[in-house]
mmCIF file of C-alpha atoms in Angstrom:
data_model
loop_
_atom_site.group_PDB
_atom_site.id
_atom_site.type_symbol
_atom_site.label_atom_id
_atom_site.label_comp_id
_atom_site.label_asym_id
_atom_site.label_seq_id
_atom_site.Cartn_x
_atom_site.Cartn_y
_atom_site.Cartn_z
ATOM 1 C CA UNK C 1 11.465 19.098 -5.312
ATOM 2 C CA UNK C 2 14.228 16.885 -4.260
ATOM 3 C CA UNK C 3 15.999 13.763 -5.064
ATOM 4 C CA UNK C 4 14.186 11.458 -2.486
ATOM 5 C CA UNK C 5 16.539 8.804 -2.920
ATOM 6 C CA UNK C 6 19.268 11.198 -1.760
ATOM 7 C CA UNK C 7 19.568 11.388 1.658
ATOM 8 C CA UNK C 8 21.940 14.205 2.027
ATOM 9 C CA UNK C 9 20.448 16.389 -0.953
ATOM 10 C CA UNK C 10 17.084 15.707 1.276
ATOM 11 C CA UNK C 11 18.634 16.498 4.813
ATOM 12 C CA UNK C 12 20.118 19.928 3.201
ATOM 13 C CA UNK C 13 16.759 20.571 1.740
ATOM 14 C CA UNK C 14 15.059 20.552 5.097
ATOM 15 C CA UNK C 15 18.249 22.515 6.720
ATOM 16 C CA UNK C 16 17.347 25.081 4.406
ATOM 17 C CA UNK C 17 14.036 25.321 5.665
ATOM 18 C CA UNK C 18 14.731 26.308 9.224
ATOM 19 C CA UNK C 19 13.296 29.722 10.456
ATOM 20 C CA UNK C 20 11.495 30.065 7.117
ATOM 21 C CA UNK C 21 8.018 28.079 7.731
ATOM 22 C CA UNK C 22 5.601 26.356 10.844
ATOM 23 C CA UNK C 23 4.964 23.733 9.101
ATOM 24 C CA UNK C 24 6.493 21.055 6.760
ATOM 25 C CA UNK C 25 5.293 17.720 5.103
ATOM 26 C CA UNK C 26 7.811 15.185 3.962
ATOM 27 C CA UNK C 27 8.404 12.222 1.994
ATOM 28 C CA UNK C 28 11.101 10.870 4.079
ATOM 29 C CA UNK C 29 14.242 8.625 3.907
ATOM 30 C CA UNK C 30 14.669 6.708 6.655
ATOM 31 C CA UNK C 31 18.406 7.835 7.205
ATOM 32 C CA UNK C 32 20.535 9.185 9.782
ATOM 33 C CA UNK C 33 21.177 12.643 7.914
ATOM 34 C CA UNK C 34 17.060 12.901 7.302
ATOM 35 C CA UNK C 35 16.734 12.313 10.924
ATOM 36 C CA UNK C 36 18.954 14.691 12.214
ATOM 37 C CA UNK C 37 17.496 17.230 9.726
ATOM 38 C CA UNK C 38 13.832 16.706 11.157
ATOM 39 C CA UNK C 39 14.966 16.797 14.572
ATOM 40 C CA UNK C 40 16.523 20.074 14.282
ATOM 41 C CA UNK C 41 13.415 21.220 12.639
ATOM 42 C CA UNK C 42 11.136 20.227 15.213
ATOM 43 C CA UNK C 43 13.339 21.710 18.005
ATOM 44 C CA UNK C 44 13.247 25.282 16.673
ATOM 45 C CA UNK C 45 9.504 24.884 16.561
ATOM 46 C CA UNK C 46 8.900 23.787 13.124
ATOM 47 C CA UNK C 47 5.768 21.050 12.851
ATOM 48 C CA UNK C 48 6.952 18.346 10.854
ATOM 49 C CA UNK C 49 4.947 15.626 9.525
ATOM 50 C CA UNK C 50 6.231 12.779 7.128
ATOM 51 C CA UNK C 51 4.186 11.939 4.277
ATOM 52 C CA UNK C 52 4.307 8.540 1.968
ATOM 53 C CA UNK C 53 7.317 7.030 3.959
ATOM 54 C CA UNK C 54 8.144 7.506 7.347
ATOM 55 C CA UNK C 55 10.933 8.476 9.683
ATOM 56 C CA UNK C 56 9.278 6.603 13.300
ATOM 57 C CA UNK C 57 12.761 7.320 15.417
ATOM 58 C CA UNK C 58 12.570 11.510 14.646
ATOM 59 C CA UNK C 59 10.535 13.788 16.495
ATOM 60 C CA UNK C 60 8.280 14.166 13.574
ATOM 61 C CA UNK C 61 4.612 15.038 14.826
ATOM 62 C CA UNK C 62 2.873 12.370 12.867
ATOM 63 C CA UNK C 63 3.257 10.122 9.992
ATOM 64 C CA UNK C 64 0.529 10.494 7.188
ATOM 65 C CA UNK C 65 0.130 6.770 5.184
ATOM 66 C CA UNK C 66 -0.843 3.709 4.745
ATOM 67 C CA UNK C 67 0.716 0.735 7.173
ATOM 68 C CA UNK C 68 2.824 -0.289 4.840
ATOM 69 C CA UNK C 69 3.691 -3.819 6.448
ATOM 70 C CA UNK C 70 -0.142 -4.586 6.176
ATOM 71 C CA UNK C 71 0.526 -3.099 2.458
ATOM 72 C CA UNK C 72 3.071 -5.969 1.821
ATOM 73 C CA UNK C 73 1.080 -8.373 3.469
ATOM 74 C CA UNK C 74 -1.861 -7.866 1.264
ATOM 75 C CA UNK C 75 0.219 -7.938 -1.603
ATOM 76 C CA UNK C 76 1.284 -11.652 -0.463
ATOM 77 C CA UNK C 77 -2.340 -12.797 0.270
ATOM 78 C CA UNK C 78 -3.418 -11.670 -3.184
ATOM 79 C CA UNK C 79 -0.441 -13.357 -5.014
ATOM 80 C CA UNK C 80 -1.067 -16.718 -3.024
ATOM 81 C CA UNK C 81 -4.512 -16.397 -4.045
ATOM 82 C CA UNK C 82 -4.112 -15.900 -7.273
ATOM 83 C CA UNK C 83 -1.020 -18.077 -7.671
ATOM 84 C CA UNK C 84 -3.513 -20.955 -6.499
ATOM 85 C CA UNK C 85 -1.882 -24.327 -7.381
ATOM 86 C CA UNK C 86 1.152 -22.664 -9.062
ATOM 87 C CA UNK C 87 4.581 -23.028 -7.541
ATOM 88 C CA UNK C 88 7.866 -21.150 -8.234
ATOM 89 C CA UNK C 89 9.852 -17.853 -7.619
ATOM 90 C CA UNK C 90 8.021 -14.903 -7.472
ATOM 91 C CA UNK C 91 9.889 -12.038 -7.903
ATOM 92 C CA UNK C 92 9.590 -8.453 -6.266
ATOM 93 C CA UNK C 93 11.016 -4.522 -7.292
ATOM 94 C CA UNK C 94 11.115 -1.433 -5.494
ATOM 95 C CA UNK C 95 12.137 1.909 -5.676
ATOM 96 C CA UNK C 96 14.976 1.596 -3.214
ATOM 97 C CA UNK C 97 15.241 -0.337 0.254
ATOM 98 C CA UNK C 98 16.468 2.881 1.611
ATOM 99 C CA UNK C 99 12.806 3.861 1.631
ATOM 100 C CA UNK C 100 11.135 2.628 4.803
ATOM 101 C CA UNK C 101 8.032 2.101 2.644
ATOM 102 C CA UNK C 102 9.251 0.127 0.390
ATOM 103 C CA UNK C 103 10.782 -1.604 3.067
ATOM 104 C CA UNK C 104 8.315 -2.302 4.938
ATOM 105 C CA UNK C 105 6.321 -3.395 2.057
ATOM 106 C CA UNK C 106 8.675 -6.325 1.550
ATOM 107 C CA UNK C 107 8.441 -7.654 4.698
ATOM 108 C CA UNK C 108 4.882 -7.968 4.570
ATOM 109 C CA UNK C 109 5.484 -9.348 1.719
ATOM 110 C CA UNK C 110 7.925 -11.894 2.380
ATOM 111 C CA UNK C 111 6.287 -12.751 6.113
ATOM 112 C CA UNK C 112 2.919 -13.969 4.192
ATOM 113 C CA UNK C 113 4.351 -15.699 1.535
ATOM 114 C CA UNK C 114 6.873 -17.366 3.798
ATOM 115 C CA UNK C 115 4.205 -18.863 6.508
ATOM 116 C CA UNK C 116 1.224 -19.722 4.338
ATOM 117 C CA UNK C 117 2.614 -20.227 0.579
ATOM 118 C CA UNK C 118 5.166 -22.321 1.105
ATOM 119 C CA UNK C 119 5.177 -23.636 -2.821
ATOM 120 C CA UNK C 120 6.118 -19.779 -4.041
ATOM 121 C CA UNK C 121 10.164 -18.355 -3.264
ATOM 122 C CA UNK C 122 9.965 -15.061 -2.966
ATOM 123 C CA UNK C 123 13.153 -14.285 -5.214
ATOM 124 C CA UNK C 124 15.595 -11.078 -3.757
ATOM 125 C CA UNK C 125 14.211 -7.822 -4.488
ATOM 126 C CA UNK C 126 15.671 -5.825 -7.299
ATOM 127 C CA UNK C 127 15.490 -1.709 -7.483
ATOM 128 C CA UNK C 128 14.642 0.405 -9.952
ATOM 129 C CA UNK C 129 14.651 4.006 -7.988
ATOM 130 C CA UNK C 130 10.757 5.138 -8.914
ATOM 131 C CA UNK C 131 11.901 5.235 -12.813
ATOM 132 C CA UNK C 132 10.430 3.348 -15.933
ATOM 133 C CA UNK C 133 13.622 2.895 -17.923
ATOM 134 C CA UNK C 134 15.737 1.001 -14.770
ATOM 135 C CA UNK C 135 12.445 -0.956 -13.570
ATOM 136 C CA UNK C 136 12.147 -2.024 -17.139
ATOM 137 C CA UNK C 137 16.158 -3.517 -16.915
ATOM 138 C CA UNK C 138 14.937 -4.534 -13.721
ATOM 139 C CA UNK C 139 12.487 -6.277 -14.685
ATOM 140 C CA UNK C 140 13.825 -8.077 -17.493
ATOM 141 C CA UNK C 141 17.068 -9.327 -15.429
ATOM 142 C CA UNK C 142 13.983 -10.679 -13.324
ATOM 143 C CA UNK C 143 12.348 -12.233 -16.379
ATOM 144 C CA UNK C 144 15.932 -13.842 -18.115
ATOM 145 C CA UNK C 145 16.403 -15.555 -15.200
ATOM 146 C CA UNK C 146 13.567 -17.318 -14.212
ATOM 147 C CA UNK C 147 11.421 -18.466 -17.162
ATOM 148 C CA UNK C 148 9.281 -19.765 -14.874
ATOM 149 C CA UNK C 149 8.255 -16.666 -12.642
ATOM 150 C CA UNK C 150 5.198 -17.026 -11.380
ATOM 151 C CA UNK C 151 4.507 -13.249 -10.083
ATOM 152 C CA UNK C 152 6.094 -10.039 -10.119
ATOM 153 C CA UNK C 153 5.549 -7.548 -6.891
ATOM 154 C CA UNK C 154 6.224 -3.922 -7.470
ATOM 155 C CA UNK C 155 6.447 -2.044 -4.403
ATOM 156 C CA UNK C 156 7.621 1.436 -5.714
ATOM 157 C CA UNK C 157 6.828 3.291 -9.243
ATOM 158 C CA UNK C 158 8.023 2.947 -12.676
ATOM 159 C CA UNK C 159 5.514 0.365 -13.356
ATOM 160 C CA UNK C 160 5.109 1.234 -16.862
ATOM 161 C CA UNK C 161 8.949 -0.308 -17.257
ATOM 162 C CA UNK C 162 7.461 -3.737 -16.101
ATOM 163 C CA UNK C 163 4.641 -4.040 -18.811
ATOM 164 C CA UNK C 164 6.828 -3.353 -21.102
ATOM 165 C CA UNK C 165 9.046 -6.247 -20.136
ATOM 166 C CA UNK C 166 6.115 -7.919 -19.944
ATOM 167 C CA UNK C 167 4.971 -7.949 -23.597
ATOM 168 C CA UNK C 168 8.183 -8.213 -24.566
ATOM 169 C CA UNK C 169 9.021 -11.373 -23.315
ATOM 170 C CA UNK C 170 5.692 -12.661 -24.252
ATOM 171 C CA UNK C 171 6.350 -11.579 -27.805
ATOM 172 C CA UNK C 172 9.797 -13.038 -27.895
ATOM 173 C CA UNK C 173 8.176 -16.336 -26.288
ATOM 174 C CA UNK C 174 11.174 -16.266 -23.468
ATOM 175 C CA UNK C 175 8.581 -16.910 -20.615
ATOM 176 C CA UNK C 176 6.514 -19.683 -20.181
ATOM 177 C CA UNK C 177 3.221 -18.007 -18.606
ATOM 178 C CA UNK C 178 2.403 -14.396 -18.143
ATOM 179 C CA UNK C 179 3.397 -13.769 -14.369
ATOM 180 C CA UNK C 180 0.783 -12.792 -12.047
ATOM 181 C CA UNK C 181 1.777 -8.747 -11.507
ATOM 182 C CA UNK C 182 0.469 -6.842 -8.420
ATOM 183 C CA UNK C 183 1.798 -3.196 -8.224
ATOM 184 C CA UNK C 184 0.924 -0.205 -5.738
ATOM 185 C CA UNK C 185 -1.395 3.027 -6.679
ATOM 186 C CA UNK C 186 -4.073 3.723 -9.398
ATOM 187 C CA UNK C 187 -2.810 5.647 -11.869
ATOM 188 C CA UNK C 188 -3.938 6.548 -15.643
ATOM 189 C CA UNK C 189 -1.528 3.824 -16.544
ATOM 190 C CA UNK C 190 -2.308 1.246 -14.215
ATOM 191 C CA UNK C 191 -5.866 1.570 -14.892
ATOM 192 C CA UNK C 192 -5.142 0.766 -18.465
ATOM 193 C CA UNK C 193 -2.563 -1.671 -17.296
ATOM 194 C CA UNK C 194 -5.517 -3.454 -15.224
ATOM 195 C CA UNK C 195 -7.877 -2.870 -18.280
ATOM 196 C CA UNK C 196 -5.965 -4.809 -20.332
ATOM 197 C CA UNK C 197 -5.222 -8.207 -18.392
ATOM 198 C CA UNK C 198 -1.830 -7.682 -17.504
ATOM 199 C CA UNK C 199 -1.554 -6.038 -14.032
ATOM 200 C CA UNK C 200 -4.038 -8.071 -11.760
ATOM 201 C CA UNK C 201 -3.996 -5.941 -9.163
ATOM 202 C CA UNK C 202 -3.646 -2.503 -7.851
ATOM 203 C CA UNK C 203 -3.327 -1.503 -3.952
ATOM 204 C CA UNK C 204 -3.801 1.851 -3.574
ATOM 205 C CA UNK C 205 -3.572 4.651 -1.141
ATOM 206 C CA UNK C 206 -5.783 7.691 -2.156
ATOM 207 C CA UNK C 207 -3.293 10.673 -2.737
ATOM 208 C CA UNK C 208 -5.310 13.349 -1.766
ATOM 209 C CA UNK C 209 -6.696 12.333 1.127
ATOM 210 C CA UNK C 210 -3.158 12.222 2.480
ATOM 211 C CA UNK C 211 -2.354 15.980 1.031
ATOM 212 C CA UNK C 212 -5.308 17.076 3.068
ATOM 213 C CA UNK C 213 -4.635 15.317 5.999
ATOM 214 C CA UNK C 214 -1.053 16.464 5.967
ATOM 215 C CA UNK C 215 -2.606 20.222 5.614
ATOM 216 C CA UNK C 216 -5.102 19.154 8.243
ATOM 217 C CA UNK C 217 -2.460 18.369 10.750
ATOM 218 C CA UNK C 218 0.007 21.140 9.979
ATOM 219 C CA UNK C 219 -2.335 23.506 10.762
ATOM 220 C CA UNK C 220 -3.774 21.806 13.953
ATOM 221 C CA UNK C 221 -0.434 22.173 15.205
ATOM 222 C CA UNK C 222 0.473 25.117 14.384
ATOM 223 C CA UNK C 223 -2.935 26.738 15.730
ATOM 224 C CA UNK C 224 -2.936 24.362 18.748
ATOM 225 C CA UNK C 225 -6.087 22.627 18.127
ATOM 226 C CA UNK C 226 -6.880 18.595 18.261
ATOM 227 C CA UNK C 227 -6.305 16.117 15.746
ATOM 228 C CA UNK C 228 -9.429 14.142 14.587
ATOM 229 C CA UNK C 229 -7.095 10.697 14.354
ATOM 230 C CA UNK C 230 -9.836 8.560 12.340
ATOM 231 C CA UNK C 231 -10.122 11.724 9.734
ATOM 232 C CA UNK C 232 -6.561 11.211 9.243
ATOM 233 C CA UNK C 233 -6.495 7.572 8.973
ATOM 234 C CA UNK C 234 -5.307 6.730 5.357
ATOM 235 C CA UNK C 235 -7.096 3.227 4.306
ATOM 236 C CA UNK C 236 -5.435 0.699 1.888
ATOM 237 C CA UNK C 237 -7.791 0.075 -0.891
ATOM 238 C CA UNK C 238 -7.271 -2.723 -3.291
ATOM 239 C CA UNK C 239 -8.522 -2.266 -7.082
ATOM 240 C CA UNK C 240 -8.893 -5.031 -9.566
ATOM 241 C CA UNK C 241 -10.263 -4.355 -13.473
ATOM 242 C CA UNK C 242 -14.084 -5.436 -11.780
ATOM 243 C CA UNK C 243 -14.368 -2.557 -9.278
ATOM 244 C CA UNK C 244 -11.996 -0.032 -10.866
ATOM 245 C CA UNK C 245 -13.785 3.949 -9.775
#
């Protein structure tokens, strides 16, 4: 386990792997140090693939995901849609911009809302690094500011910190309307979350399909056999409290 948000604690992670295995899966910064790392893998004959979030200019073998971008862009479409006449800021939170992900995520994001929602402002993106407590002060900076908000966009984790800024502010009467609030991945929590009325809606990217297709592909490598690309095509589901599994 390592600090993904670290890109040197992650690079020497994956230094200290050389020699050792045939085959690694990563969740990957996109970062010079990273880069270097998983080139130097590869070249002493290590099979690398990135996992989650990916690293496009190493020489990993493959990237195992969701598009992202498309990710983002779905996120848009759904808070247009559900913004309907509404107009105002929206505001948006991820983990860190460092993650290409996340990244990615926001200009999908942006790029919809931008050129066919023209009455929503997508507000600038504040992180909270995957963790409850600082998406919850993220959140409510968010919140303080803009009364108004129309919807919140999580791209990373540490959702649970946003419903509880959330209720909150609903309790202390500080916003005017609850916020639309789309946020990535089914989880125990944001099944309850979507239970309850106050996420909307979840897009999600089905976690163990991607461990197995990580496996799948770190072993076809390594054993020199073909890759089945559409078993390994990871599909971006989207989950609302009506069709929840």
């Amino acid at each position: 386990r390592v600090d993904v948000f670290d890109p040197l604690a992650l690079a020497a992670a994956l230094d200290g792997l050389q020699e050792k295995y045939q085959g690694v899966a990563v969740v990957a910064l996109d970062h010079p140090a990273v880069r270097e790392a998983i080139d130097a893998l590869v070249d002493r004959g290590t099979a690398v693939v990135t996992l989650v979030s990916d690293v496009p200019s190493s020489k990993r073998h493959r990237y195992v995901g969701i598009n992202n971008s498309s990710a983002g862009r779905t996120a848009g479409t759904l808070m247009g849609r559900f913004a309907g006449p509404r107009k105002g800021p929206v505001g948006m939170i991820v983990g860190s911009l460092a993650l290409r992900d996340h990244a990615e995520r926001q200009f999908g994001f942006q790029q919809v809302i931008a050129a066919e929602y023209p009455g929503l402002q997508v507000l600038p993106a504040g992180e909270g690094r995957d963790d409850a407590a600082q998406t919850r002060v993220a959140a409510e900076k968010l919140l303080r500011a803009h009364p108004d908000l129309v919807g919140i966009y999580s791209a990373g984790a540490g959702n649970r910190g946003i419903v509880e800024a959330l209720e909150a502010a609903t309790t202390a009467g500080t916003i005017l309307r609850k916020p639309i609030f789309i946020a990535h991945e089914l989880t125990p929590f944001s099944r309850k979350f979507l239970m309850r009325g106050i996420q909307d809606a979840a897009i999600n990217q089905d976690p163990g399909h991607e461990a197995r297709s990580a496996a799948r592909i770190l072993l076809a490598h390594c054993q020199d056999l073909p890759v089945v690309a559409d078993q390994e095509r990871i599909r971006i589901d989207i989950f609302l409290k009506d069709n929840l599994p």
